[in-house]
Amino acid sequence: MGESKLKFPDPHEVEKIPGTEGWERMFPYQYPFVTDDPEREQYEKGMFWFYDGLHYPEPIYPFDIIWDEAWYLALSQFNTRIFAVPPVYGVDHRIINGYIYISPVPVTDPAEIEARVGHFMERAGYYYENWNKLEGQWVKKLEGIISDLEALKIDPLPELEDKSVVMEGLGKSKGYDLLHAYDKLIDLGLLCWQYHFEFLNLGYAAYVTFLDFCQKTFPDVPLQRVTQMVSGIDVIMYRPDEELKKLARAAVDLGVDDIVNSGKKFVEVKAELENSPNGKEWLQAFEKARYPWFWTSTGTGWYHHDKSWNDDLDIPLASLCIYVDKVKAGKPIERPMDDVIKERDRITDEYRALLHDEEAKAGFEQLLGTARTVFPYVENHLFYVEHWFHSVFWNKMREVAAILKDYGFIEEIEDVWYLKRAEIKEALWDVVTAWATGVKPRGPQVWPQEIAWRKGVMDKFREWTPPAAVGTAPEVIQEPFTVVLWGVTNDSLKAWAEVDAAGDPDSVNQLTGFAGSPGVVEGKARVCRTVAEIGQLQEGEILVAPTTSPSWAPAFQKIQAAVTDVGGVMCHAAIVCREYGMPAVVGTGHGTSIIKTGMTLKVDGGTGKVIIVER
Amino acid sequence: MSRTQPLVCWFQECHKDSVPLVGGKNASLGELINAGIRVPPGFAVTTEAYRRFISQGGVDREIKDALAGLDHEDSAALDQASSRIRGLIESCPISTELEDHIADYYRRLSKICGLPASPVAVRSSATAEDLPGASFAGQQDTYLWIRGAEGVLEHVRKCFSSLFTARAIAYRIKMGFAQEEVALSVGIQKMANAFTAGVMFTLNPANGDRSMIVIDSNFGFGESVVSGEVTPDNFRVDKVTMEIVDKTISKKEVYYTLEPAEHCSRKFTLPKERQMSQSTIDKDVLELARMGKIIEQHYRCPQDIEWAVDKDMPQTGSVFILQSRPETVWSCKSSDKPPETGKKKTAMDHILSNLMMGKKLS
């Protein structure tokens, strides 16, 4: 075992990018790896840090790191302080050249692990036992904070306060309200992320236990076969896409499909539809579907630039047209749910019948039941938090940015993301106090030039390829997320290390990832870095993407296989491909940087191998 | 026994309940056929035929005489009685009626196989109540590569006589079983002229995974695989999806096939150009796995199976199951486990122990 120990770079010796010196000030001070504190440096060297490409396929913006800090706190506190997961604390975070690295922290003292067991059994046990009731409460909590968020007013500062401030004796100004609203906005975001992790670790722990149980009982069973036994459960993830399909059918039924599918922008399509009763009826259905389902993000929802469908209606319109074409051609557009469920039940029965002793049978039933109970949350939380909440949140932040722009703190609204959230609070104080005092704020002299520098740094970060992992690989990973979500296993680490060692991407002919969905196909690759590029997909191509999310759903109508850089068996691409019965290899680490559009690939979703057959 | 009991019957007419008539081995072949498993065709000479044979010409009386007052510990006397009875049985002519039946079925069998005189295996098939222990007297009498009605009849008698080995006689005396009530059936089955053959486990013998079927194969008869003389080709088939998930083609230097002059199995060197070629085609591997799965379901436990692809019979499908018995290594392991004494494990217990174990990385 010792010999095969995988080597990854020392985090303190990762190359510094010329011209970015001082980048550390763009992020929270505790994030960079350090060499001025021997104890911390030693700790950092000894830990295993892997690049969180699942959430951050590109360098992170100073503002956007808010969600990283939020989950850093939330995941860790639930593991460490709330449920007392016996062998693991939280997940530590660092940043290198704008890229986030994470590291699960084990509990090393056996006595402490032992002491945590009782707490865990009581606390986690309570959640598993009352899962459905608590999940119901969770949905209410989320709907509550989302409605608070939507109601939050970010008002510009008036020349003179409204008379009501006097007549009603309010005793405070719009200046105070602005500071308060910003605090409230940030606070809602952090609260949302507290809830995000309320069930997630337990959900994954139960899910992973079922996977492991099956793999122990059937050592040769492919992982995706096991996840198939938990497939076919109705989850929200598909809902936005379902709405598009409904609208596509409605367009054909109402005879407005030619207008909808005219290739024009949504505003023009809308204007034309308003001329006829059927067109109006269709527009009504469209408006109804938008809230909340079009709050689905076109990315993972983690970045401010991951626009939602509601932000750009041309995006859902384009997807909708793919379905209109299919409907008119008489092709089925519905998910083959019945087939998925039938196959799920068939294989579940087969494996159940192969269990010989009573103990194994009982374990299988219990764990399958638990896995199916937790599965909807594991999927559904994404829509509530990453899509709906985030999409509304980014737009509220743009309202804050508009005020900063008015005062000349930033040149463009989209410049606001180059500021840390604490810096924005300071800038707002500057705005508000200057407004209150009737003088010029200091900000316009400070921020535009800092932002210009930061933009240059971010560009340099983007050109750099982060190593898959740094530090020292451990022998055991106990953190339930790490395996399922990021696909960190012995094999994937080895494959990452090999590609890193190969250096020249043109010399790599084979990629190894996670076997996400079984099947073997050969076809032309189409690299899509963002969802905006899925329009270029041709029928029967193989999608190669950093990662996918629900808004990529229409892509799966055209492709015959998917390859992603990041993700484990539970990632979006793997789940969708299993449902459609097409192969997927996920978590290849470097797919989009090695594969080029037009290459001929052989994708083996059973073994997790992608072979470049022809360049 | 009533007069309506047949003297011979096809394997496919045999089933579980016909053990008293055709013995365990023949009944089990009938069961397999009726479960959709292809086994080399054949027929049973029934216990009714045996009884008629024994009563004709007074063989039964002679047996009674020979066994009267025998002590089951007197081995010299047992040997003497045994050889007297066996000599009698083997030399006693078979009645025309019985001979006609057996010869007629043999001719029909040859016709089915498309051969002028099909080589067959002649095996005794004991009824369970006579022979409770495994591999007991008579059960192992098997005569291979027999051709022609004469030869078949001769070996049927040899099987009959195997009921009276000294050991079998002693055993029945000791257990107080009536000697005159024992009976035996004989199976006559086409010899598989194997193009390729081997063994199949309905689990992965390497790790006990019951969701897998593992098949070893080599050209020719299965002997080279069973004896371990070659490293066979190895196939792993997923029992749930019925796909070949793993295939290893090995270098196979020898194989067993029919020596045409003497009509028996001989070892030959496999021509160089065939040594690295796949001995069983994928289609046949999948067909075998399909049958393995059915057999396992039929017997409700993992099986260790001998099989062959018969080159004489391409027209009816040529993949045949020769023998199936319970797999013992892994199947015993699970039943040997002491019964769980503690309280039942809950999902929480599983989750906790899984968290504690973590994921091993090396």
PDB file of C-alpha atoms in Angstrom, chain A residues 188-406:
ATOM      1  CA  LEU A 188     -31.029  35.222   4.236  1.00  0.00           C
ATOM      2  CA  GLY A 189     -28.378  33.721   2.017  1.00  0.00           C
ATOM      3  CA  LEU A 190     -26.457  32.307   4.946  1.00  0.00           C
ATOM      4  CA  LEU A 191     -29.641  31.018   6.567  1.00  0.00           C
ATOM      5  CA  CYS A 192     -30.657  29.338   3.342  1.00  0.00           C
ATOM      6  CA  TRP A 193     -27.344  27.501   3.386  1.00  0.00           C
ATOM      7  CA  GLN A 194     -27.850  26.478   6.990  1.00  0.00           C
ATOM      8  CA  TYR A 195     -31.031  24.721   5.874  1.00  0.00           C
ATOM      9  CA  HIS A 196     -29.353  23.374   2.771  1.00  0.00           C
ATOM     10  CA  PHE A 197     -27.277  21.010   4.906  1.00  0.00           C
ATOM     11  CA  GLU A 198     -29.927  20.100   7.424  1.00  0.00           C
ATOM     12  CA  PHE A 199     -30.581  16.788   5.664  1.00  0.00           C
ATOM     13  CA  LEU A 200     -27.901  16.504   3.095  1.00  0.00           C
ATOM     14  CA  ASN A 201     -25.130  14.709   4.971  1.00  0.00           C
ATOM     15  CA  LEU A 202     -27.533  12.252   6.515  1.00  0.00           C
ATOM     16  CA  GLY A 203     -29.107  11.727   3.130  1.00  0.00           C
ATOM     17  CA  TYR A 204     -25.788  10.964   1.554  1.00  0.00           C
ATOM     18  CA  ALA A 205     -24.695   8.770   4.450  1.00  0.00           C
ATOM     19  CA  ALA A 206     -27.807   6.625   4.037  1.00  0.00           C
ATOM     20  CA  TYR A 207     -27.386   6.547   0.305  1.00  0.00           C
ATOM     21  CA  VAL A 208     -23.716   5.603   0.462  1.00  0.00           C
ATOM     22  CA  THR A 209     -24.455   2.896   3.001  1.00  0.00           C
ATOM     23  CA  PHE A 210     -26.892   1.289   0.614  1.00  0.00           C
ATOM     24  CA  LEU A 211     -24.344   1.482  -2.205  1.00  0.00           C
ATOM     25  CA  ASP A 212     -21.666  -0.066  -0.030  1.00  0.00           C
ATOM     26  CA  PHE A 213     -23.948  -2.758   1.300  1.00  0.00           C
ATOM     27  CA  CYS A 214     -24.742  -3.856  -2.240  1.00  0.00           C
ATOM     28  CA  GLN A 215     -21.124  -3.745  -3.302  1.00  0.00           C
ATOM     29  CA  LYS A 216     -20.086  -5.798  -0.329  1.00  0.00           C
ATOM     30  CA  THR A 217     -22.786  -8.375  -0.981  1.00  0.00           C
ATOM     31  CA  PHE A 218     -22.148  -8.416  -4.721  1.00  0.00           C
ATOM     32  CA  PRO A 219     -18.469  -7.511  -5.086  1.00  0.00           C
ATOM     33  CA  ASP A 220     -18.685  -7.319  -8.881  1.00  0.00           C
ATOM     34  CA  VAL A 221     -21.833  -5.210  -9.120  1.00  0.00           C
ATOM     35  CA  PRO A 222     -21.274  -1.928 -10.994  1.00  0.00           C
ATOM     36  CA  LEU A 223     -22.101   1.090  -8.845  1.00  0.00           C
ATOM     37  CA  GLN A 224     -24.540   2.543 -11.335  1.00  0.00           C
ATOM     38  CA  ARG A 225     -26.598  -0.643 -11.188  1.00  0.00           C
ATOM     39  CA  VAL A 226     -27.052  -0.044  -7.485  1.00  0.00           C
ATOM     40  CA  THR A 227     -28.069   3.569  -7.988  1.00  0.00           C
ATOM     41  CA  GLN A 228     -30.532   2.322 -10.587  1.00  0.00           C
ATOM     42  CA  MET A 229     -32.396   0.638  -7.745  1.00  0.00           C
ATOM     43  CA  VAL A 230     -33.042   4.101  -6.325  1.00  0.00           C
ATOM     44  CA  SER A 231     -33.999   5.641  -9.668  1.00  0.00           C
ATOM     45  CA  GLY A 232     -37.408   6.451 -11.098  1.00  0.00           C
ATOM     46  CA  ILE A 233     -38.488   8.417  -8.045  1.00  0.00           C
ATOM     47  CA  ASP A 234     -40.268  11.638  -8.835  1.00  0.00           C
ATOM     48  CA  VAL A 235     -37.986  14.560  -8.118  1.00  0.00           C
ATOM     49  CA  ILE A 236     -38.272  18.289  -8.775  1.00  0.00           C
ATOM     50  CA  MET A 237     -35.121  18.303 -10.857  1.00  0.00           C
ATOM     51  CA  TYR A 238     -37.121  17.317 -13.913  1.00  0.00           C
ATOM     52  CA  ARG A 239     -39.956  19.720 -13.325  1.00  0.00           C
ATOM     53  CA  PRO A 240     -38.651  22.756 -15.299  1.00  0.00           C
ATOM     54  CA  ASP A 241     -37.975  20.511 -18.244  1.00  0.00           C
ATOM     55  CA  GLU A 242     -41.414  18.937 -17.899  1.00  0.00           C
ATOM     56  CA  GLU A 243     -42.902  22.434 -18.074  1.00  0.00           C
ATOM     57  CA  LEU A 244     -41.094  23.070 -21.356  1.00  0.00           C
ATOM     58  CA  LYS A 245     -42.444  19.843 -22.775  1.00  0.00           C
ATOM     59  CA  LYS A 246     -45.961  20.792 -21.719  1.00  0.00           C
ATOM     60  CA  LEU A 247     -45.541  24.178 -23.370  1.00  0.00           C
ATOM     61  CA  ALA A 248     -44.214  22.555 -26.534  1.00  0.00           C
ATOM     62  CA  ARG A 249     -47.267  20.324 -26.736  1.00  0.00           C
ATOM     63  CA  ALA A 250     -49.537  23.268 -25.978  1.00  0.00           C
ATOM     64  CA  ALA A 251     -47.929  25.288 -28.771  1.00  0.00           C
ATOM     65  CA  VAL A 252     -48.656  22.525 -31.254  1.00  0.00           C
ATOM     66  CA  ASP A 253     -52.167  21.934 -29.890  1.00  0.00           C
ATOM     67  CA  LEU A 254     -53.000  25.637 -30.060  1.00  0.00           C
ATOM     68  CA  GLY A 255     -51.530  25.939 -33.533  1.00  0.00           C
ATOM     69  CA  VAL A 256     -49.034  28.611 -32.499  1.00  0.00           C
ATOM     70  CA  ASP A 257     -45.979  26.401 -32.894  1.00  0.00           C
ATOM     71  CA  ASP A 258     -44.852  28.212 -36.063  1.00  0.00           C
ATOM     72  CA  ILE A 259     -44.713  31.505 -34.183  1.00  0.00           C
ATOM     73  CA  VAL A 260     -43.057  29.966 -31.134  1.00  0.00           C
ATOM     74  CA  ASN A 261     -40.578  28.117 -33.325  1.00  0.00           C
ATOM     75  CA  SER A 262     -39.825  30.983 -35.698  1.00  0.00           C
ATOM     76  CA  GLY A 263     -36.254  31.336 -34.485  1.00  0.00           C
ATOM     77  CA  LYS A 264     -36.931  34.866 -33.269  1.00  0.00           C
ATOM     78  CA  LYS A 265     -36.153  36.351 -29.874  1.00  0.00           C
ATOM     79  CA  PHE A 266     -38.685  35.875 -27.123  1.00  0.00           C
ATOM     80  CA  VAL A 267     -39.762  39.530 -27.118  1.00  0.00           C
ATOM     81  CA  GLU A 268     -40.688  39.328 -30.804  1.00  0.00           C
ATOM     82  CA  VAL A 269     -42.366  35.954 -30.400  1.00  0.00           C
ATOM     83  CA  LYS A 270     -44.341  37.357 -27.505  1.00  0.00           C
ATOM     84  CA  ALA A 271     -45.464  40.416 -29.467  1.00  0.00           C
ATOM     85  CA  GLU A 272     -46.677  38.210 -32.289  1.00  0.00           C
ATOM     86  CA  LEU A 273     -48.495  35.811 -29.981  1.00  0.00           C
ATOM     87  CA  GLU A 274     -50.377  38.647 -28.396  1.00  0.00           C
ATOM     88  CA  ASN A 275     -52.200  39.189 -31.696  1.00  0.00           C
ATOM     89  CA  SER A 276     -54.282  36.015 -31.409  1.00  0.00           C
ATOM     90  CA  PRO A 277     -56.451  34.463 -28.684  1.00  0.00           C
ATOM     91  CA  ASN A 278     -54.581  31.158 -28.966  1.00  0.00           C
ATOM     92  CA  GLY A 279     -51.305  33.010 -28.737  1.00  0.00           C
ATOM     93  CA  LYS A 280     -52.514  34.793 -25.605  1.00  0.00           C
ATOM     94  CA  GLU A 281     -53.623  31.523 -24.100  1.00  0.00           C
ATOM     95  CA  TRP A 282     -50.209  30.036 -24.722  1.00  0.00           C
ATOM     96  CA  LEU A 283     -48.501  33.094 -23.201  1.00  0.00           C
ATOM     97  CA  GLN A 284     -50.631  32.694 -20.097  1.00  0.00           C
ATOM     98  CA  ALA A 285     -49.514  29.100 -19.752  1.00  0.00           C
ATOM     99  CA  PHE A 286     -45.959  30.294 -20.275  1.00  0.00           C
ATOM    100  CA  GLU A 287     -46.243  32.923 -17.515  1.00  0.00           C
ATOM    101  CA  LYS A 288     -47.725  30.347 -15.168  1.00  0.00           C
ATOM    102  CA  ALA A 289     -44.849  27.942 -15.741  1.00  0.00           C
ATOM    103  CA  ARG A 290     -42.262  30.657 -15.078  1.00  0.00           C
ATOM    104  CA  TYR A 291     -42.847  30.949 -11.333  1.00  0.00           C
ATOM    105  CA  PRO A 292     -41.068  29.226  -9.798  1.00  0.00           C
ATOM    106  CA  TRP A 293     -39.968  26.693 -12.409  1.00  0.00           C
ATOM    107  CA  PHE A 294     -38.045  29.096 -14.643  1.00  0.00           C
ATOM    108  CA  TRP A 295     -35.857  30.105 -11.738  1.00  0.00           C
ATOM    109  CA  THR A 296     -33.825  27.139 -12.800  1.00  0.00           C
ATOM    110  CA  SER A 297     -30.263  28.229 -13.403  1.00  0.00           C
ATOM    111  CA  THR A 298     -28.405  27.705 -16.630  1.00  0.00           C
ATOM    112  CA  GLY A 299     -25.356  26.693 -14.625  1.00  0.00           C
ATOM    113  CA  THR A 300     -24.889  25.161 -11.236  1.00  0.00           C
ATOM    114  CA  GLY A 301     -26.307  28.293  -9.625  1.00  0.00           C
ATOM    115  CA  TRP A 302     -23.053  28.819  -7.764  1.00  0.00           C
ATOM    116  CA  TYR A 303     -21.876  31.737  -9.900  1.00  0.00           C
ATOM    117  CA  HIS A 304     -23.526  35.113 -10.344  1.00  0.00           C
ATOM    118  CA  HIS A 305     -23.260  34.659 -14.112  1.00  0.00           C
ATOM    119  CA  ASP A 306     -25.308  31.482 -14.022  1.00  0.00           C
ATOM    120  CA  LYS A 307     -28.418  33.166 -15.339  1.00  0.00           C
ATOM    121  CA  SER A 308     -31.797  31.642 -14.740  1.00  0.00           C
ATOM    122  CA  TRP A 309     -34.327  31.070 -17.487  1.00  0.00           C
ATOM    123  CA  ASN A 310     -36.329  33.936 -16.080  1.00  0.00           C
ATOM    124  CA  ASP A 311     -33.352  36.222 -16.659  1.00  0.00           C
ATOM    125  CA  ASP A 312     -33.136  35.291 -20.315  1.00  0.00           C
ATOM    126  CA  LEU A 313     -36.306  33.813 -21.749  1.00  0.00           C
ATOM    127  CA  ASP A 314     -34.548  33.113 -25.034  1.00  0.00           C
ATOM    128  CA  ILE A 315     -32.866  30.181 -23.308  1.00  0.00           C
ATOM    129  CA  PRO A 316     -36.024  28.234 -22.361  1.00  0.00           C
ATOM    130  CA  LEU A 317     -37.536  29.269 -25.688  1.00  0.00           C
ATOM    131  CA  ALA A 318     -34.661  27.636 -27.588  1.00  0.00           C
ATOM    132  CA  SER A 319     -35.029  24.442 -25.557  1.00  0.00           C
ATOM    133  CA  LEU A 320     -38.748  24.488 -26.006  1.00  0.00           C
ATOM    134  CA  CYS A 321     -38.298  24.622 -29.775  1.00  0.00           C
ATOM    135  CA  ILE A 322     -36.266  21.404 -29.689  1.00  0.00           C
ATOM    136  CA  TYR A 323     -39.349  19.789 -28.169  1.00  0.00           C
ATOM    137  CA  VAL A 324     -41.721  21.453 -30.639  1.00  0.00           C
ATOM    138  CA  ASP A 325     -39.726  19.893 -33.480  1.00  0.00           C
ATOM    139  CA  LYS A 326     -39.907  16.505 -31.822  1.00  0.00           C
ATOM    140  CA  VAL A 327     -43.634  16.745 -31.175  1.00  0.00           C
ATOM    141  CA  LYS A 328     -44.269  17.743 -34.786  1.00  0.00           C
ATOM    142  CA  ALA A 329     -42.117  14.870 -36.006  1.00  0.00           C
ATOM    143  CA  GLY A 330     -44.255  12.561 -33.880  1.00  0.00           C
ATOM    144  CA  LYS A 331     -41.327  11.625 -31.680  1.00  0.00           C
ATOM    145  CA  PRO A 332     -41.810  10.949 -27.967  1.00  0.00           C
ATOM    146  CA  ILE A 333     -40.503  13.666 -25.638  1.00  0.00           C
ATOM    147  CA  GLU A 334     -41.628  12.258 -22.326  1.00  0.00           C
ATOM    148  CA  ARG A 335     -39.038  10.758 -20.053  1.00  0.00           C
ATOM    149  CA  PRO A 336     -39.234   6.968 -20.336  1.00  0.00           C
ATOM    150  CA  MET A 337     -40.309   6.831 -16.683  1.00  0.00           C
ATOM    151  CA  ASP A 338     -42.349   3.671 -16.992  1.00  0.00           C
ATOM    152  CA  ASP A 339     -39.406   1.860 -18.530  1.00  0.00           C
ATOM    153  CA  VAL A 340     -37.061   3.200 -15.893  1.00  0.00           C
ATOM    154  CA  ILE A 341     -39.364   2.064 -13.101  1.00  0.00           C
ATOM    155  CA  LYS A 342     -39.936  -1.295 -14.725  1.00  0.00           C
ATOM    156  CA  GLU A 343     -36.218  -1.897 -15.129  1.00  0.00           C
ATOM    157  CA  ARG A 344     -35.559  -0.615 -11.600  1.00  0.00           C
ATOM    158  CA  ASP A 345     -38.084  -3.039 -10.156  1.00  0.00           C
ATOM    159  CA  ARG A 346     -36.827  -5.876 -12.288  1.00  0.00           C
ATOM    160  CA  ILE A 347     -33.207  -5.549 -11.211  1.00  0.00           C
ATOM    161  CA  THR A 348     -34.196  -4.891  -7.584  1.00  0.00           C
ATOM    162  CA  ASP A 349     -36.165  -8.127  -7.564  1.00  0.00           C
ATOM    163  CA  GLU A 350     -33.295  -9.988  -9.164  1.00  0.00           C
ATOM    164  CA  TYR A 351     -30.764  -8.839  -6.591  1.00  0.00           C
ATOM    165  CA  ARG A 352     -33.205  -9.389  -3.743  1.00  0.00           C
ATOM    166  CA  ALA A 353     -33.746 -12.964  -4.938  1.00  0.00           C
ATOM    167  CA  LEU A 354     -29.984 -13.543  -4.900  1.00  0.00           C
ATOM    168  CA  LEU A 355     -29.651 -12.715  -1.203  1.00  0.00           C
ATOM    169  CA  HIS A 356     -29.417 -15.977   0.663  1.00  0.00           C
ATOM    170  CA  ASP A 357     -29.446 -15.314   4.378  1.00  0.00           C
ATOM    171  CA  GLU A 358     -32.083 -13.542   6.407  1.00  0.00           C
ATOM    172  CA  GLU A 359     -29.717 -10.946   7.797  1.00  0.00           C
ATOM    173  CA  ALA A 360     -28.654  -9.862   4.323  1.00  0.00           C
ATOM    174  CA  LYS A 361     -32.258  -9.746   3.173  1.00  0.00           C
ATOM    175  CA  ALA A 362     -33.274  -7.579   6.138  1.00  0.00           C
ATOM    176  CA  GLY A 363     -30.316  -5.248   5.623  1.00  0.00           C
ATOM    177  CA  PHE A 364     -31.089  -4.872   1.941  1.00  0.00           C
ATOM    178  CA  GLU A 365     -34.729  -3.982   2.553  1.00  0.00           C
ATOM    179  CA  GLN A 366     -33.930  -1.498   5.323  1.00  0.00           C
ATOM    180  CA  LEU A 367     -31.203   0.260   3.428  1.00  0.00           C
ATOM    181  CA  LEU A 368     -33.062   0.311   0.134  1.00  0.00           C
ATOM    182  CA  GLY A 369     -36.045   1.804   1.960  1.00  0.00           C
ATOM    183  CA  THR A 370     -33.877   4.431   3.646  1.00  0.00           C
ATOM    184  CA  ALA A 371     -32.080   5.274   0.408  1.00  0.00           C
ATOM    185  CA  ARG A 372     -35.388   5.765  -1.376  1.00  0.00           C
ATOM    186  CA  THR A 373     -36.653   7.925   1.498  1.00  0.00           C
ATOM    187  CA  VAL A 374     -33.664  10.247   1.444  1.00  0.00           C
ATOM    188  CA  PHE A 375     -33.303  10.364  -2.320  1.00  0.00           C
ATOM    189  CA  PRO A 376     -35.916  13.058  -3.093  1.00  0.00           C
ATOM    190  CA  TYR A 377     -34.306  15.499  -0.638  1.00  0.00           C
ATOM    191  CA  VAL A 378     -30.872  14.831  -2.018  1.00  0.00           C
ATOM    192  CA  GLU A 379     -32.179  15.921  -5.399  1.00  0.00           C
ATOM    193  CA  ASN A 380     -34.865  18.455  -4.546  1.00  0.00           C
ATOM    194  CA  HIS A 381     -32.837  20.758  -2.317  1.00  0.00           C
ATOM    195  CA  LEU A 382     -30.903  21.811  -5.404  1.00  0.00           C
ATOM    196  CA  PHE A 383     -33.905  23.437  -6.956  1.00  0.00           C
ATOM    197  CA  TYR A 384     -34.866  25.335  -3.802  1.00  0.00           C
ATOM    198  CA  VAL A 385     -31.397  26.551  -2.912  1.00  0.00           C
ATOM    199  CA  GLU A 386     -29.040  26.600  -5.883  1.00  0.00           C
ATOM    200  CA  HIS A 387     -31.637  27.470  -8.454  1.00  0.00           C
ATOM    201  CA  TRP A 388     -34.608  29.328  -7.039  1.00  0.00           C
ATOM    202  CA  PHE A 389     -33.011  31.093  -4.064  1.00  0.00           C
ATOM    203  CA  HIS A 390     -29.721  31.857  -5.771  1.00  0.00           C
ATOM    204  CA  SER A 391     -31.309  33.202  -8.937  1.00  0.00           C
ATOM    205  CA  VAL A 392     -33.442  35.640  -6.977  1.00  0.00           C
ATOM    206  CA  PHE A 393     -30.502  36.472  -4.730  1.00  0.00           C
ATOM    207  CA  TRP A 394     -28.135  37.420  -7.573  1.00  0.00           C
ATOM    208  CA  ASN A 395     -30.743  39.818  -8.926  1.00  0.00           C
ATOM    209  CA  LYS A 396     -31.197  41.458  -5.526  1.00  0.00           C
ATOM    210  CA  MET A 397     -27.438  41.920  -5.405  1.00  0.00           C
ATOM    211  CA  ARG A 398     -27.648  43.613  -8.800  1.00  0.00           C
ATOM    212  CA  GLU A 399     -30.045  46.119  -7.244  1.00  0.00           C
ATOM    213  CA  VAL A 400     -27.413  46.838  -4.599  1.00  0.00           C
ATOM    214  CA  ALA A 401     -24.819  47.140  -7.365  1.00  0.00           C
ATOM    215  CA  ALA A 402     -26.988  49.641  -9.227  1.00  0.00           C
ATOM    216  CA  ILE A 403     -26.733  51.992  -6.240  1.00  0.00           C
ATOM    217  CA  LEU A 404     -22.957  51.595  -6.071  1.00  0.00           C
ATOM    218  CA  LYS A 405     -22.812  52.331  -9.784  1.00  0.00           C
ATOM    219  CA  ASP A 406     -24.913  55.479  -9.328  1.00  0.00           C
TER     220      ASP A 406
END
